[in-house]
PDB file of C-alpha atoms in Angstrom:
ATOM      1  CA  MET R 206      14.058  26.101 -25.632  1.00 41.00           C
ATOM      2  CA  ARG R 207      12.253  22.760 -25.898  1.00 65.00           C
ATOM      3  CA  ASN R 208       9.251  23.700 -28.006  1.00 69.00           C
ATOM      4  CA  GLY R 209       8.100  20.085 -28.307  1.00 74.00           C
ATOM      5  CA  ILE R 210       7.464  19.625 -24.589  1.00 84.00           C
ATOM      6  CA  PRO R 211       4.023  20.636 -23.254  1.00 88.00           C
ATOM      7  CA  ASN R 212       3.630  22.728 -20.125  1.00 89.00           C
ATOM      8  CA  LEU R 213       4.536  20.696 -17.004  1.00 91.00           C
ATOM      9  CA  SER R 214       1.408  21.902 -15.170  1.00 93.00           C
ATOM     10  CA  ALA R 215      -0.750  20.624 -18.005  1.00 94.00           C
ATOM     11  CA  LEU R 216       0.998  17.254 -17.920  1.00 94.00           C
ATOM     12  CA  GLN R 217       0.499  16.990 -14.152  1.00 95.00           C
ATOM     13  CA  ALA R 218      -3.187  17.876 -14.509  1.00 95.00           C
ATOM     14  CA  PHE R 219      -3.604  15.269 -17.245  1.00 95.00           C
ATOM     15  CA  GLU R 220      -1.732  12.520 -15.343  1.00 95.00           C
ATOM     16  CA  ALA R 221      -3.705  13.122 -12.133  1.00 94.00           C
ATOM     17  CA  SER R 222      -7.026  13.165 -14.019  1.00 94.00           C
ATOM     18  CA  ALA R 223      -6.106   9.942 -15.831  1.00 94.00           C
ATOM     19  CA  ARG R 224      -4.989   8.195 -12.638  1.00 93.00           C
ATOM     20  CA  LEU R 225      -7.951   9.338 -10.534  1.00 92.00           C
ATOM     21  CA  GLY R 226     -10.583   9.225 -13.275  1.00 91.00           C
ATOM     22  CA  SER R 227     -11.961  12.631 -12.374  1.00 92.00           C
ATOM     23  CA  PHE R 228     -11.134  16.292 -12.945  1.00 93.00           C
ATOM     24  CA  SER R 229     -12.543  17.086  -9.500  1.00 92.00           C
ATOM     25  CA  ARG R 230     -10.365  14.560  -7.692  1.00 91.00           C
ATOM     26  CA  ALA R 231      -7.334  15.690  -9.678  1.00 93.00           C
ATOM     27  CA  ALA R 232      -8.091  19.287  -8.705  1.00 93.00           C
ATOM     28  CA  GLU R 233      -8.257  18.293  -5.049  1.00 92.00           C
ATOM     29  CA  GLU R 234      -4.915  16.475  -5.237  1.00 92.00           C
ATOM     30  CA  LEU R 235      -3.216  19.369  -7.043  1.00 93.00           C
ATOM     31  CA  SER R 236      -4.858  22.098  -4.898  1.00 92.00           C
ATOM     32  CA  LEU R 237      -6.471  23.634  -7.985  1.00 92.00           C
ATOM     33  CA  THR R 238     -10.034  24.324  -9.060  1.00 94.00           C
ATOM     34  CA  HIS R 239     -11.999  21.942 -11.238  1.00 92.00           C
ATOM     35  CA  SER R 240     -12.101  24.502 -14.030  1.00 92.00           C
ATOM     36  CA  ALA R 241      -8.330  25.050 -13.863  1.00 94.00           C
ATOM     37  CA  VAL R 242      -7.653  21.325 -14.303  1.00 94.00           C
ATOM     38  CA  TYR R 243     -10.206  21.127 -17.125  1.00 93.00           C
ATOM     39  CA  ARG R 244      -8.580  24.058 -18.933  1.00 94.00           C
ATOM     40  CA  GLN R 245      -5.108  22.534 -18.538  1.00 95.00           C
ATOM     41  CA  VAL R 246      -6.228  19.222 -20.018  1.00 95.00           C
ATOM     42  CA  ALA R 247      -8.180  20.922 -22.815  1.00 94.00           C
ATOM     43  CA  SER R 248      -5.140  23.047 -23.718  1.00 94.00           C
ATOM     44  CA  LEU R 249      -2.951  19.918 -23.753  1.00 94.00           C
ATOM     45  CA  GLU R 250      -5.377  18.178 -26.112  1.00 94.00           C
ATOM     46  CA  ALA R 251      -5.449  21.242 -28.349  1.00 93.00           C
ATOM     47  CA  ARG R 252      -1.659  21.425 -28.448  1.00 93.00           C
ATOM     48  CA  LEU R 253      -1.265  17.718 -29.210  1.00 93.00           C
ATOM     49  CA  GLY R 254      -4.150  17.586 -31.636  1.00 92.00           C
ATOM     50  CA  VAL R 255      -5.230  14.348 -29.946  1.00 94.00           C
ATOM     51  CA  GLN R 256      -8.312  13.604 -27.864  1.00 95.00           C
ATOM     52  CA  LEU R 257      -7.102  12.178 -24.538  1.00 95.00           C
ATOM     53  CA  PHE R 258     -10.481  11.720 -22.814  1.00 94.00           C
ATOM     54  CA  THR R 259     -14.023  11.048 -23.896  1.00 92.00           C
ATOM     55  CA  ARG R 260     -16.486  12.966 -21.768  1.00 85.00           C
ATOM     56  CA  VAL R 261     -19.839  11.387 -20.962  1.00 79.00           C
ATOM     57  CA  ARG R 262     -21.905  13.685 -18.763  1.00 73.00           C
ATOM     58  CA  ARG R 263     -19.749  14.026 -15.648  1.00 73.00           C
ATOM     59  CA  ARG R 264     -17.558  11.006 -16.362  1.00 84.00           C
ATOM     60  CA  ILE R 265     -14.261  10.995 -18.182  1.00 92.00           C
ATOM     61  CA  VAL R 266     -12.758   7.943 -19.862  1.00 93.00           C
ATOM     62  CA  LEU R 267      -9.305   7.711 -21.377  1.00 94.00           C
ATOM     63  CA  THR R 268      -9.115   7.123 -25.101  1.00 95.00           C
ATOM     64  CA  ASP R 269      -6.636   4.503 -26.328  1.00 94.00           C
ATOM     65  CA  HIS R 270      -4.156   7.265 -27.172  1.00 94.00           C
ATOM     66  CA  GLY R 271      -4.814   8.902 -23.811  1.00 94.00           C
ATOM     67  CA  ALA R 272      -4.193   5.704 -21.858  1.00 93.00           C
ATOM     68  CA  GLU R 273      -0.882   5.104 -23.634  1.00 94.00           C
ATOM     69  CA  TYR R 274       0.229   8.706 -23.147  1.00 95.00           C
ATOM     70  CA  ALA R 275      -0.813   8.703 -19.481  1.00 93.00           C
ATOM     71  CA  GLY R 276       1.390   5.692 -18.773  1.00 91.00           C
ATOM     72  CA  ARG R 277       4.395   7.319 -20.400  1.00 91.00           C
ATOM     73  CA  ILE R 278       3.867  10.684 -18.689  1.00 93.00           C
ATOM     74  CA  ARG R 279       3.417   8.986 -15.311  1.00 90.00           C
ATOM     75  CA  HIS R 280       6.747   7.214 -15.774  1.00 86.00           C
ATOM     76  CA  HIS R 281       8.538  10.471 -16.584  1.00 88.00           C
ATOM     77  CA  LEU R 282       6.923  12.403 -13.717  1.00 89.00           C
ATOM     78  CA  ASP R 283       7.918   9.615 -11.335  1.00 83.00           C
ATOM     79  CA  GLN R 284      11.475   9.822 -12.649  1.00 81.00           C
ATOM     80  CA  ILE R 285      11.550  13.599 -12.140  1.00 83.00           C
ATOM     81  CA  GLU R 286      10.355  13.037  -8.565  1.00 80.00           C
ATOM     82  CA  LYS R 287      13.017  10.391  -7.990  1.00 72.00           C
ATOM     83  CA  ASP R 288      15.756  12.598  -9.444  1.00 73.00           C
ATOM     84  CA  THR R 289      14.631  15.475  -7.240  1.00 74.00           C
ATOM     85  CA  PHE R 290      14.732  13.335  -4.106  1.00 67.00           C
ATOM     86  CA  GLY R 291      18.185  12.151  -5.132  1.00 62.00           C
ATOM     87  CA  LEU R 292      19.449  15.690  -5.597  1.00 65.00           C
ATOM     88  CA  VAL R 293      18.073  16.817  -2.242  1.00 59.00           C
ATOM     89  CA  SER R 294      19.673  13.840  -0.492  1.00 55.00           C
ATOM     90  CA  ARG R 295      23.082  14.811  -1.883  1.00 52.00           C
ATOM     91  CA  THR R 296      22.964  18.495  -0.938  1.00 52.00           C
ATOM     92  CA  GLY R 297      23.127  20.445   2.274  1.00 47.00           C
ATOM     93  CA  MET R 298      19.334  20.546   2.385  1.00 50.00           C
ATOM     94  CA  GLY R 299      19.384  17.242   4.234  1.00 57.00           C
ATOM     95  CA  ARG R 300      19.128  13.602   3.265  1.00 84.00           C
ATOM     96  CA  SER R 301      15.965  12.089   1.872  1.00 87.00           C
ATOM     97  CA  ILE R 302      14.669   8.623   0.975  1.00 91.00           C
ATOM     98  CA  HIS R 303      11.422   7.565  -0.664  1.00 92.00           C
ATOM     99  CA  ILE R 304       9.964   4.211   0.390  1.00 96.00           C
ATOM    100  CA  ALA R 305       7.085   2.242  -1.129  1.00 95.00           C
ATOM    101  CA  VAL R 306       4.945   0.548   1.514  1.00 96.00           C
ATOM    102  CA  VAL R 307       1.928  -1.695   1.867  1.00 94.00           C
ATOM    103  CA  PRO R 308      -0.757   0.502   3.450  1.00 92.00           C
ATOM    104  CA  THR R 309      -1.811  -1.392   6.571  1.00 92.00           C
ATOM    105  CA  LEU R 310       1.733  -2.105   7.740  1.00 93.00           C
ATOM    106  CA  ALA R 311       2.592   1.543   7.122  1.00 94.00           C
ATOM    107  CA  THR R 312      -0.287   2.992   9.128  1.00 93.00           C
ATOM    108  CA  THR R 313      -0.399   0.488  11.980  1.00 90.00           C
ATOM    109  CA  TRP R 314       3.264  -0.450  12.427  1.00 93.00           C
ATOM    110  CA  LEU R 315       5.774   1.742  10.569  1.00 96.00           C
ATOM    111  CA  ILE R 316       4.457   5.282  11.003  1.00 96.00           C
ATOM    112  CA  PRO R 317       3.866   4.982  14.776  1.00 94.00           C
ATOM    113  CA  ARG R 318       7.560   4.049  15.107  1.00 94.00           C
ATOM    114  CA  LEU R 319       9.019   6.605  12.701  1.00 96.00           C
ATOM    115  CA  ALA R 320       9.380   9.198  15.444  1.00 95.00           C
ATOM    116  CA  ASP R 321      12.098   6.986  16.950  1.00 95.00           C
ATOM    117  CA  PHE R 322      14.007   7.041  13.659  1.00 96.00           C
ATOM    118  CA  GLN R 323      13.595  10.803  13.380  1.00 94.00           C
ATOM    119  CA  ARG R 324      15.085  11.245  16.843  1.00 95.00           C
ATOM    120  CA  GLU R 325      18.058   9.090  15.850  1.00 94.00           C
ATOM    121  CA  GLN R 326      18.514  10.653  12.396  1.00 94.00           C
ATOM    122  CA  PRO R 327      16.878  14.095  12.418  1.00 93.00           C
ATOM    123  CA  ASP R 328      18.431  15.132   9.081  1.00 91.00           C
ATOM    124  CA  ILE R 329      16.911  12.216   7.119  1.00 92.00           C
ATOM    125  CA  THR R 330      13.465  12.743   5.611  1.00 91.00           C
ATOM    126  CA  VAL R 331      11.479   9.557   4.978  1.00 94.00           C
ATOM    127  CA  SER R 332       8.677   9.878   2.423  1.00 92.00           C
ATOM    128  CA  LEU R 333       6.172   7.042   1.984  1.00 94.00           C
ATOM    129  CA  SER R 334       3.957   6.049  -0.937  1.00 92.00           C
ATOM    130  CA  VAL R 335       1.512   3.160  -1.118  1.00 91.00           C
ATOM    131  CA  ARG R 336       2.104   0.286  -3.505  1.00 91.00           C
ATOM    132  CA  THR R 337       0.161  -2.957  -3.103  1.00 87.00           C
ATOM    133  CA  LEU R 338       1.618  -4.873  -6.066  1.00 87.00           C
ATOM    134  CA  PRO R 339       5.208  -5.809  -6.971  1.00 90.00           C
ATOM    135  CA  PHE R 340       7.012  -3.409  -9.305  1.00 89.00           C
ATOM    136  CA  GLN R 341      10.402  -2.852 -10.915  1.00 88.00           C
ATOM    137  CA  PHE R 342      12.489  -0.167  -9.250  1.00 88.00           C
ATOM    138  CA  LYS R 343      13.703   1.148 -12.601  1.00 82.00           C
ATOM    139  CA  ASP R 344      10.117   2.157 -13.379  1.00 78.00           C
ATOM    140  CA  GLN R 345       9.317   3.749 -10.011  1.00 82.00           C
ATOM    141  CA  PRO R 346      10.756   6.692  -8.006  1.00 82.00           C
ATOM    142  CA  PHE R 347      11.616   4.652  -4.900  1.00 90.00           C
ATOM    143  CA  ASP R 348      14.814   3.924  -3.023  1.00 91.00           C
ATOM    144  CA  GLY R 349      13.335   0.901  -1.251  1.00 95.00           C
ATOM    145  CA  ALA R 350      10.114  -0.970  -0.586  1.00 97.00           C
ATOM    146  CA  LEU R 351       8.496  -2.541   2.448  1.00 97.00           C
ATOM    147  CA  TYR R 352       6.144  -5.268   1.249  1.00 96.00           C
ATOM    148  CA  HIS R 353       4.426  -8.565   2.004  1.00 94.00           C
ATOM    149  CA  GLY R 354       5.478 -11.677   0.114  1.00 93.00           C
ATOM    150  CA  ASP R 355       7.045 -15.119  -0.002  1.00 94.00           C
ATOM    151  CA  THR R 356      10.575 -13.957  -0.797  1.00 94.00           C
ATOM    152  CA  LEU R 357      12.627 -11.037  -2.067  1.00 94.00           C
ATOM    153  CA  TRP R 358      11.589  -9.734  -5.462  1.00 94.00           C
ATOM    154  CA  PRO R 359      13.763 -10.741  -8.446  1.00 93.00           C
ATOM    155  CA  GLY R 360      16.603  -8.311  -9.076  1.00 92.00           C
ATOM    156  CA  THR R 361      16.555  -6.947  -5.542  1.00 94.00           C
ATOM    157  CA  GLN R 362      18.411  -7.447  -2.311  1.00 94.00           C
ATOM    158  CA  GLY R 363      17.283  -6.797   1.213  1.00 95.00           C
ATOM    159  CA  VAL R 364      16.078  -8.567   4.308  1.00 95.00           C
ATOM    160  CA  LEU R 365      13.101 -10.407   5.781  1.00 96.00           C
ATOM    161  CA  LEU R 366      12.035  -8.091   8.586  1.00 95.00           C
ATOM    162  CA  PHE R 367       9.709 -10.562  10.290  1.00 93.00           C
ATOM    163  CA  PRO R 368       7.465 -13.499   9.352  1.00 94.00           C
ATOM    164  CA  GLU R 369       3.724 -13.022   9.479  1.00 94.00           C
ATOM    165  CA  ARG R 370       3.347 -16.442  11.143  1.00 94.00           C
ATOM    166  CA  GLU R 371      -0.423 -16.651  11.574  1.00 96.00           C
ATOM    167  CA  LEU R 372      -3.801 -15.147  10.832  1.00 97.00           C
ATOM    168  CA  VAL R 373      -6.306 -15.191  13.679  1.00 97.00           C
ATOM    169  CA  PRO R 374     -10.096 -14.716  13.641  1.00 96.00           C
ATOM    170  CA  VAL R 375     -11.154 -11.538  15.452  1.00 97.00           C
ATOM    171  CA  CYS R 376     -14.422  -9.758  16.073  1.00 96.00           C
ATOM    172  CA  ALA R 377     -15.948  -7.178  18.382  1.00 95.00           C
ATOM    173  CA  PRO R 378     -16.094  -8.364  22.028  1.00 94.00           C
ATOM    174  CA  GLU R 379     -19.884  -8.086  22.165  1.00 90.00           C
ATOM    175  CA  LEU R 380     -20.188 -10.249  19.067  1.00 88.00           C
ATOM    176  CA  ALA R 381     -17.825 -12.830  20.540  1.00 87.00           C
ATOM    177  CA  ALA R 382     -19.872 -12.879  23.743  1.00 83.00           C
ATOM    178  CA  ARG R 383     -23.018 -13.779  21.802  1.00 76.00           C
ATOM    179  CA  VAL R 384     -21.458 -16.821  20.152  1.00 69.00           C
ATOM    180  CA  THR R 385     -19.720 -18.448  23.106  1.00 56.00           C
ATOM    181  CA  GLU R 386     -22.691 -20.759  23.618  1.00 54.00           C
ATOM    182  CA  ALA R 387     -22.455 -22.061  20.041  1.00 51.00           C
ATOM    183  CA  GLY R 388     -19.492 -24.262  20.880  1.00 56.00           C
ATOM    184  CA  ALA R 389     -15.924 -24.345  19.731  1.00 60.00           C
ATOM    185  CA  GLY R 390     -14.441 -24.190  16.271  1.00 64.00           C
ATOM    186  CA  ALA R 391     -16.525 -23.450  13.194  1.00 70.00           C
ATOM    187  CA  GLY R 392     -19.728 -23.836  15.181  1.00 75.00           C
ATOM    188  CA  ALA R 393     -18.922 -20.673  17.083  1.00 80.00           C
ATOM    189  CA  LEU R 394     -18.712 -18.789  13.784  1.00 88.00           C
ATOM    190  CA  ALA R 395     -22.029 -20.060  12.442  1.00 81.00           C
ATOM    191  CA  GLY R 396     -24.270 -17.142  11.604  1.00 83.00           C
ATOM    192  CA  MET R 397     -21.419 -14.621  11.765  1.00 91.00           C
ATOM    193  CA  THR R 398     -20.630 -12.590   8.662  1.00 95.00           C
ATOM    194  CA  HIS R 399     -17.149 -13.462   7.416  1.00 97.00           C
ATOM    195  CA  LEU R 400     -15.120 -10.462   6.250  1.00 97.00           C
ATOM    196  CA  HIS R 401     -12.659 -11.112   3.425  1.00 97.00           C
ATOM    197  CA  LEU R 402      -9.517  -9.335   2.213  1.00 95.00           C
ATOM    198  CA  SER R 403      -9.562  -8.884  -1.566  1.00 92.00           C
ATOM    199  CA  SER R 404      -5.852  -9.628  -1.970  1.00 90.00           C
ATOM    200  CA  ARG R 405      -6.212 -12.890   0.019  1.00 93.00           C
ATOM    201  CA  PRO R 406      -9.520 -14.269  -1.259  1.00 93.00           C
ATOM    202  CA  ASP R 407      -8.790 -17.833  -0.108  1.00 95.00           C
ATOM    203  CA  ALA R 408      -7.722 -17.050   3.467  1.00 96.00           C
ATOM    204  CA  TRP R 409     -10.986 -18.148   5.086  1.00 96.00           C
ATOM    205  CA  ARG R 410     -11.149 -21.256   2.893  1.00 96.00           C
ATOM    206  CA  GLN R 411      -7.611 -22.116   4.024  1.00 97.00           C
ATOM    207  CA  TRP R 412      -8.497 -21.484   7.689  1.00 96.00           C
ATOM    208  CA  TYR R 413     -11.460 -23.865   7.460  1.00 95.00           C
ATOM    209  CA  GLY R 414      -9.407 -26.477   5.635  1.00 95.00           C
ATOM    210  CA  ALA R 415      -6.445 -26.260   8.022  1.00 95.00           C
ATOM    211  CA  ASN R 416      -8.786 -26.815  10.969  1.00 92.00           C
ATOM    212  CA  ASN R 417     -10.806 -29.604   9.272  1.00 92.00           C
ATOM    213  CA  TYR R 418     -14.053 -27.660   9.080  1.00 91.00           C
ATOM    214  CA  LEU R 419     -16.503 -27.480   6.200  1.00 90.00           C
ATOM    215  CA  TYR R 420     -16.228 -24.214   4.258  1.00 91.00           C
ATOM    216  CA  GLY R 421     -19.766 -23.415   3.217  1.00 90.00           C
ATOM    217  CA  PRO R 422     -21.628 -20.642   1.373  1.00 91.00           C
ATOM    218  CA  GLN R 423     -22.284 -18.732   4.587  1.00 87.00           C
ATOM    219  CA  ALA R 424     -18.559 -18.304   5.211  1.00 91.00           C
ATOM    220  CA  ALA R 425     -17.750 -17.572   1.565  1.00 92.00           C
ATOM    221  CA  GLY R 426     -20.452 -14.985   1.043  1.00 91.00           C
ATOM    222  CA  GLY R 427     -19.216 -12.125   3.198  1.00 93.00           C
ATOM    223  CA  PRO R 428     -18.110  -8.710   1.956  1.00 96.00           C
ATOM    224  CA  ARG R 429     -14.653  -8.047   0.480  1.00 96.00           C
ATOM    225  CA  TYR R 430     -12.372  -5.235   1.622  1.00 95.00           C
ATOM    226  CA  GLU R 431      -9.265  -3.930  -0.105  1.00 91.00           C
ATOM    227  CA  LEU R 432      -7.109  -3.291   2.975  1.00 91.00           C
ATOM    228  CA  PHE R 433      -6.533  -4.890   6.369  1.00 92.00           C
ATOM    229  CA  THR R 434      -7.284  -1.485   7.924  1.00 92.00           C
ATOM    230  CA  MET R 435     -10.752  -1.709   6.379  1.00 94.00           C
ATOM    231  CA  VAL R 436     -11.216  -5.226   7.736  1.00 96.00           C
ATOM    232  CA  MET R 437     -10.098  -4.005  11.156  1.00 94.00           C
ATOM    233  CA  ALA R 438     -12.521  -1.071  11.076  1.00 94.00           C
ATOM    234  CA  ALA R 439     -15.371  -3.336   9.968  1.00 96.00           C
ATOM    235  CA  VAL R 440     -14.576  -5.834  12.720  1.00 96.00           C
ATOM    236  CA  GLN R 441     -14.484  -3.113  15.365  1.00 94.00           C
ATOM    237  CA  ALA R 442     -17.812  -1.785  14.067  1.00 95.00           C
ATOM    238  CA  GLY R 443     -19.381  -5.191  14.717  1.00 94.00           C
ATOM    239  CA  LEU R 444     -19.909  -6.058  11.057  1.00 96.00           C
ATOM    240  CA  GLY R 445     -18.533  -9.568  11.371  1.00 96.00           C
ATOM    241  CA  VAL R 446     -15.446 -11.679  11.960  1.00 96.00           C
ATOM    242  CA  GLY R 447     -12.202 -11.169  10.054  1.00 97.00           C
ATOM    243  CA  LEU R 448      -8.846 -12.898   9.705  1.00 97.00           C
ATOM    244  CA  MET R 449      -6.006 -10.604  10.763  1.00 96.00           C
ATOM    245  CA  PRO R 450      -2.253 -11.087  11.193  1.00 95.00           C
ATOM    246  CA  ARG R 451      -1.773 -11.705  14.891  1.00 95.00           C
ATOM    247  CA  PHE R 452       0.910  -9.051  15.278  1.00 91.00           C
ATOM    248  CA  LEU R 453      -1.501  -6.417  13.911  1.00 91.00           C
ATOM    249  CA  ALA R 454      -4.450  -7.579  15.984  1.00 93.00           C
ATOM    250  CA  GLN R 455      -2.563  -8.259  19.229  1.00 93.00           C
ATOM    251  CA  PRO R 456      -2.568  -4.668  20.599  1.00 91.00           C
ATOM    252  CA  ALA R 457      -6.371  -4.491  20.230  1.00 93.00           C
ATOM    253  CA  LEU R 458      -6.729  -7.981  21.719  1.00 95.00           C
ATOM    254  CA  ASP R 459      -4.597  -6.928  24.696  1.00 95.00           C
ATOM    255  CA  GLN R 460      -6.697  -3.797  25.169  1.00 95.00           C
ATOM    256  CA  GLY R 461      -9.941  -5.756  24.945  1.00 94.00           C
ATOM    257  CA  THR R 462     -11.268  -3.819  21.947  1.00 94.00           C
ATOM    258  CA  LEU R 463     -11.139  -7.006  19.866  1.00 95.00           C
ATOM    259  CA  ALA R 464     -11.736 -10.637  20.802  1.00 95.00           C
ATOM    260  CA  MET R 465     -11.035 -14.036  19.279  1.00 94.00           C
ATOM    261  CA  PRO R 466     -14.313 -15.980  19.097  1.00 93.00           C
ATOM    262  CA  VAL R 467     -12.301 -19.195  18.570  1.00 92.00           C
ATOM    263  CA  ALA R 468      -8.692 -20.086  19.323  1.00 91.00           C
ATOM    264  CA  GLN R 469      -7.794 -21.740  16.017  1.00 93.00           C
ATOM    265  CA  SER R 470      -5.464 -19.821  13.711  1.00 95.00           C
ATOM    266  CA  LEU R 471      -4.075 -20.198  10.180  1.00 96.00           C
ATOM    267  CA  THR R 472      -0.316 -20.659   9.851  1.00 96.00           C
ATOM    268  CA  VAL R 473       1.126 -18.707   6.909  1.00 96.00           C
ATOM    269  CA  SER R 474       4.563 -18.749   5.309  1.00 94.00           C
ATOM    270  CA  GLN R 475       4.756 -15.177   4.024  1.00 94.00           C
ATOM    271  CA  GLY R 476       6.514 -12.312   5.720  1.00 95.00           C
ATOM    272  CA  TYR R 477       7.323  -8.615   5.486  1.00 96.00           C
ATOM    273  CA  TYR R 478      10.430  -7.727   3.509  1.00 97.00           C
ATOM    274  CA  PHE R 479      12.508  -4.621   2.984  1.00 97.00           C
ATOM    275  CA  GLY R 480      14.102  -4.580  -0.454  1.00 96.00           C
ATOM    276  CA  TYR R 481      15.981  -2.289  -2.831  1.00 95.00           C
ATOM    277  CA  PRO R 482      17.637  -2.556  -6.265  1.00 92.00           C
ATOM    278  CA  GLN R 483      20.353  -5.189  -6.415  1.00 89.00           C
ATOM    279  CA  ARG R 484      22.792  -3.330  -8.628  1.00 77.00           C
ATOM    280  CA  SER R 485      22.553   0.221  -7.319  1.00 72.00           C
ATOM    281  CA  GLU R 486      24.724   1.850  -4.701  1.00 82.00           C
ATOM    282  CA  ARG R 487      22.697   2.433  -1.556  1.00 87.00           C
ATOM    283  CA  SER R 488      22.827   5.883  -0.023  1.00 90.00           C
ATOM    284  CA  GLU R 489      24.021   6.230   3.548  1.00 92.00           C
ATOM    285  CA  ALA R 490      20.503   7.330   4.485  1.00 93.00           C
ATOM    286  CA  LEU R 491      19.014   4.099   3.098  1.00 94.00           C
ATOM    287  CA  LYS R 492      21.608   2.010   4.951  1.00 94.00           C
ATOM    288  CA  LEU R 493      20.761   3.754   8.231  1.00 96.00           C
ATOM    289  CA  PHE R 494      17.035   3.289   7.607  1.00 97.00           C
ATOM    290  CA  GLU R 495      17.508  -0.436   6.939  1.00 96.00           C
ATOM    291  CA  THR R 496      19.519  -0.838  10.139  1.00 96.00           C
ATOM    292  CA  TRP R 497      16.813   0.912  12.124  1.00 96.00           C
ATOM    293  CA  LEU R 498      14.063  -1.147  10.431  1.00 96.00           C
ATOM    294  CA  LYS R 499      15.771  -4.407  11.373  1.00 95.00           C
ATOM    295  CA  SER R 500      16.075  -3.259  14.979  1.00 94.00           C
ATOM    296  CA  ALA R 501      12.404  -2.205  15.127  1.00 93.00           C
ATOM    297  CA  ALA R 502      11.307  -5.464  13.493  1.00 93.00           C
ATOM    298  CA  ALA R 503      13.311  -7.590  15.928  1.00 89.00           C
ATOM    299  CA  ALA R 504      10.734  -6.871  18.635  1.00 77.00           C
ATOM    300  CA  VAL R 505       7.969  -8.266  16.428  1.00 69.00           C
ATOM    301  CA  ALA R 506       9.995 -11.288  15.336  1.00 60.00           C
ATOM    302  CA  GLY R 507      10.836 -12.076  18.962  1.00 59.00           C
ATOM    303  CA  ARG R 508       7.226 -12.403  20.051  1.00 55.00           C
TER     304      ARG R 508
END
């Protein structure tokens, strides 16, 4: 009996509360009540004899000890999850892989196509988790990652699925119709709110520079959004003009639900990669998934 290890439920409640910054949000994620999560965390603190959170009214803030412990517990819970996926993939329960993905590509491109993979390989379960920043596979419970970047991550192998090629300005058709009289180029965008992606803060500046237009305060002062899906939703709601990868915007442009107020684009060198650890033996399921990914991506690359 391992008397030094706290209850796993208490550790999960603590990790979720630390990651989400709220007992209520942790309770929602874990399908528990707020009071149940609170009791689990309080019992963990009592057992450890260490205060993990400071509580200010309805807010909770990690103490220094709590932040350090949360990072370590998260690592171990991730490893348990990874080991469990690995066990399931090697048993008669079916094969399973866990893939880290950038959110917009997952929701707009990968998930709509996953049904094709499931028809081809019905015994392989593909689980997806969002990661927006590079990471080391040894610290995360993933078999592979689908991400945006300039090249493969250090210590990994894999493949460039397709280049991003260009970002294009898009807005709601009614907004585009109102600016057609303003002329071409930057003049057509005068007075339009420019929507920015937080992870690419210089994209509009680069678009203006590449097309020899003056990048002024009006263009720089628009709202920032964390995800391309948010930019897309804001554009469709008529909140302004955004820069989107053409391959993501093209279906809406073809359907007429989005419009390009100007024709100029921004050429980019990055692409979407599929990578996995360089020195680990890939499972047959991961090999089949990579083969399918390359086939699905070929249609995008061929445009």
